[in-house]
PDB file of C-alpha atoms in Angstrom:
ATOM      1  CA  UNK A1321     -49.906  24.419   2.480  1.00  0.00           C
ATOM      2  CA  UNK A1322     -50.238  22.182   5.471  1.00  0.00           C
ATOM      3  CA  UNK A1323     -48.913  22.935   8.905  1.00  0.00           C
ATOM      4  CA  UNK A1324     -46.779  19.755   8.712  1.00  0.00           C
ATOM      5  CA  UNK A1325     -44.532  21.169   5.937  1.00  0.00           C
ATOM      6  CA  UNK A1326     -43.247  24.142   7.978  1.00  0.00           C
ATOM      7  CA  UNK A1327     -42.687  21.869  10.978  1.00  0.00           C
ATOM      8  CA  UNK A1328     -40.648  19.461   8.840  1.00  0.00           C
ATOM      9  CA  UNK A1329     -38.572  22.343   7.437  1.00  0.00           C
ATOM     10  CA  UNK A1330     -37.957  23.753  10.932  1.00  0.00           C
ATOM     11  CA  UNK A1331     -37.006  20.330  12.234  1.00  0.00           C
ATOM     12  CA  UNK A1332     -34.653  19.643   9.315  1.00  0.00           C
ATOM     13  CA  UNK A1333     -33.019  23.059   9.712  1.00  0.00           C
ATOM     14  CA  UNK A1334     -32.534  22.475  13.419  1.00  0.00           C
ATOM     15  CA  UNK A1335     -31.083  19.021  12.721  1.00  0.00           C
ATOM     16  CA  UNK A1336     -28.683  20.374  10.075  1.00  0.00           C
ATOM     17  CA  UNK A1337     -27.488  23.103  12.428  1.00  0.00           C
ATOM     18  CA  UNK A1338     -26.956  20.571  15.220  1.00  0.00           C
ATOM     19  CA  UNK A1339     -25.023  18.361  12.787  1.00  0.00           C
ATOM     20  CA  UNK A1340     -22.807  21.308  11.841  1.00  0.00           C
ATOM     21  CA  UNK A1341     -22.152  22.133  15.506  1.00  0.00           C
ATOM     22  CA  UNK A1342     -21.171  18.524  16.133  1.00  0.00           C
ATOM     23  CA  UNK A1343     -18.836  18.568  13.135  1.00  0.00           C
ATOM     24  CA  UNK A1344     -17.223  21.779  14.392  1.00  0.00           C
ATOM     25  CA  UNK A1345     -16.705  20.150  17.808  1.00  0.00           C
ATOM     26  CA  UNK A1346     -14.833  17.346  16.029  1.00  0.00           C
ATOM     27  CA  UNK A1347     -12.723  19.939  14.199  1.00  0.00           C
ATOM     28  CA  UNK A1348     -11.916  21.746  17.464  1.00  0.00           C
ATOM     29  CA  UNK A1349     -10.898  18.450  19.032  1.00  0.00           C
ATOM     30  CA  UNK A1350      -8.657  17.602  16.071  1.00  0.00           C
ATOM     31  CA  UNK A1351      -7.019  21.039  16.109  1.00  0.00           C
ATOM     32  CA  UNK A1352      -6.495  20.740  19.868  1.00  0.00           C
ATOM     33  CA  UNK A1353      -4.714  17.405  19.436  1.00  0.00           C
ATOM     34  CA  UNK A1354      -2.549  18.886  16.689  1.00  0.00           C
ATOM     35  CA  UNK A1355      -1.715  21.979  18.751  1.00  0.00           C
ATOM     36  CA  UNK A1356      -0.943  19.992  21.884  1.00  0.00           C
ATOM     37  CA  UNK A1357       1.198  17.579  19.893  1.00  0.00           C
ATOM     38  CA  UNK A1358       3.132  20.471  18.424  1.00  0.00           C
ATOM     39  CA  UNK A1359       3.606  21.993  21.892  1.00  0.00           C
ATOM     40  CA  UNK A1360       4.784  18.686  23.350  1.00  0.00           C
ATOM     41  CA  UNK A1361       7.190  18.241  20.448  1.00  0.00           C
ATOM     42  CA  UNK A1362       8.615  21.762  20.866  1.00  0.00           C
ATOM     43  CA  UNK A1363       8.761  21.723  24.674  1.00  0.00           C
ATOM     44  CA  UNK A1364      10.450  18.332  24.857  1.00  0.00           C
ATOM     45  CA  UNK A1365      12.937  18.891  22.030  1.00  0.00           C
ATOM     46  CA  UNK A1366      15.770  17.073  23.801  1.00  0.00           C
ATOM     47  CA  UNK A1367      13.637  14.081  24.785  1.00  0.00           C
ATOM     48  CA  UNK A1368      13.071  11.515  21.996  1.00  0.00           C
ATOM     49  CA  UNK A1369       9.981  10.139  23.779  1.00  0.00           C
ATOM     50  CA  UNK A1370       8.516  13.649  23.855  1.00  0.00           C
ATOM     51  CA  UNK A1371       9.173  14.077  20.148  1.00  0.00           C
ATOM     52  CA  UNK A1372       7.466  10.780  19.337  1.00  0.00           C
ATOM     53  CA  UNK A1373       4.569  11.597  21.649  1.00  0.00           C
ATOM     54  CA  UNK A1374       4.147  14.999  20.007  1.00  0.00           C
ATOM     55  CA  UNK A1375       4.141  13.546  16.505  1.00  0.00           C
ATOM     56  CA  UNK A1376       1.671  10.831  17.518  1.00  0.00           C
ATOM     57  CA  UNK A1377      -0.660  13.455  18.986  1.00  0.00           C
ATOM     58  CA  UNK A1378      -0.465  15.495  15.774  1.00  0.00           C
ATOM     59  CA  UNK A1379      -1.218  12.391  13.700  1.00  0.00           C
ATOM     60  CA  UNK A1380      -4.183  11.507  15.922  1.00  0.00           C
ATOM     61  CA  UNK A1381      -5.490  15.041  15.461  1.00  0.00           C
ATOM     62  CA  UNK A1382      -5.248  14.757  11.701  1.00  0.00           C
ATOM     63  CA  UNK A1383      -6.787  11.286  11.737  1.00  0.00           C
ATOM     64  CA  UNK A1384      -9.769  12.553  13.749  1.00  0.00           C
ATOM     65  CA  UNK A1385     -10.938  14.417  10.678  1.00  0.00           C
ATOM     66  CA  UNK A1386     -11.798  11.136   8.916  1.00  0.00           C
ATOM     67  CA  UNK A1387     -14.553  10.049  11.334  1.00  0.00           C
ATOM     68  CA  UNK A1388     -15.619  13.693  11.617  1.00  0.00           C
ATOM     69  CA  UNK A1389     -16.292  14.022   7.894  1.00  0.00           C
ATOM     70  CA  UNK A1390     -17.780  10.544   7.515  1.00  0.00           C
ATOM     71  CA  UNK A1391     -20.163  11.034  10.436  1.00  0.00           C
ATOM     72  CA  UNK A1392     -21.137  14.518   9.274  1.00  0.00           C
ATOM     73  CA  UNK A1393     -21.939  13.338   5.731  1.00  0.00           C
ATOM     74  CA  UNK A1394     -23.814  10.231   6.902  1.00  0.00           C
ATOM     75  CA  UNK A1395     -25.920  12.305   9.302  1.00  0.00           C
ATOM     76  CA  UNK A1396     -26.563  14.916   6.614  1.00  0.00           C
ATOM     77  CA  UNK A1397     -27.882  12.233   4.248  1.00  0.00           C
ATOM     78  CA  UNK A1398     -30.032  10.729   7.014  1.00  0.00           C
ATOM     79  CA  UNK A1399     -31.561  14.130   7.800  1.00  0.00           C
ATOM     80  CA  UNK A1400     -32.320  14.777   4.123  1.00  0.00           C
ATOM     81  CA  UNK A1401     -33.911  11.362   3.634  1.00  0.00           C
ATOM     82  CA  UNK A1402     -35.892  11.633   6.863  1.00  0.00           C
ATOM     83  CA  UNK A1403     -34.473   8.372   8.161  1.00  0.00           C
ATOM     84  CA  UNK A1404     -33.120   7.965  11.662  1.00  0.00           C
ATOM     85  CA  UNK A1405     -29.389   8.330  12.043  1.00  0.00           C
ATOM     86  CA  UNK A1406     -27.283   5.295  12.801  1.00  0.00           C
ATOM     87  CA  UNK A1407     -25.041   5.083  15.862  1.00  0.00           C
ATOM     88  CA  UNK A1408     -21.534   6.421  15.419  1.00  0.00           C
ATOM     89  CA  UNK A1409     -19.215   3.447  14.877  1.00  0.00           C
ATOM     90  CA  UNK A1410     -16.189   5.532  15.860  1.00  0.00           C
ATOM     91  CA  UNK A1411     -17.289   6.217  19.435  1.00  0.00           C
ATOM     92  CA  UNK A1412     -15.745   3.173  21.101  1.00  0.00           C
ATOM     93  CA  UNK A1413     -12.391   3.188  19.243  1.00  0.00           C
ATOM     94  CA  UNK A1414     -12.080   6.929  19.826  1.00  0.00           C
ATOM     95  CA  UNK A1415     -12.794   6.548  23.547  1.00  0.00           C
ATOM     96  CA  UNK A1416     -10.196   3.763  23.774  1.00  0.00           C
ATOM     97  CA  UNK A1417      -7.630   5.937  21.968  1.00  0.00           C
ATOM     98  CA  UNK A1418      -8.258   8.905  24.273  1.00  0.00           C
ATOM     99  CA  UNK A1419      -8.058   6.778  27.428  1.00  0.00           C
ATOM    100  CA  UNK A1420      -4.925   5.043  26.114  1.00  0.00           C
ATOM    101  CA  UNK A1421      -3.342   8.390  25.278  1.00  0.00           C
ATOM    102  CA  UNK A1422      -4.188   9.667  28.733  1.00  0.00           C
ATOM    103  CA  UNK A1423      -2.537   6.655  30.366  1.00  0.00           C
ATOM    104  CA  UNK A1424       0.596   7.166  28.244  1.00  0.00           C
ATOM    105  CA  UNK A1425       0.774  10.882  29.083  1.00  0.00           C
ATOM    106  CA  UNK A1426       0.265  10.279  32.805  1.00  0.00           C
ATOM    107  CA  UNK A1427       2.876   7.499  32.819  1.00  0.00           C
ATOM    108  CA  UNK A1428       5.308   9.719  30.913  1.00  0.00           C
ATOM    109  CA  UNK A1429       4.750  12.571  33.376  1.00  0.00           C
ATOM    110  CA  UNK A1430       5.188  10.357  36.437  1.00  0.00           C
ATOM    111  CA  UNK A1431       8.326   8.614  35.098  1.00  0.00           C
ATOM    112  CA  UNK A1432       9.896  11.848  34.026  1.00  0.00           C
TER     113      UNK A1432
END
């Protein structure tokens, strides 16, 4: 048995564990959006804008699971095949959504 085989196994294990940690970070982010959306919805019961904002945040949280799963599976296949992973196509749209959501929340807080 060559020394290269154990190194490859160690590297693949490390990569799989890193991929799982990244996936769990996505899940935590999604659950946070859902929880915050629920809190906004409950705290601003009498405000229709608050209700809409809360529901939108919950929907964004649920929708975050799609890129999470797709990225996790694509990375898992890349690790198994030994090929380099491809850049995450969701990074820019997700960043735009988070910045846009932040602007809406800040504007809502200032107006209110």
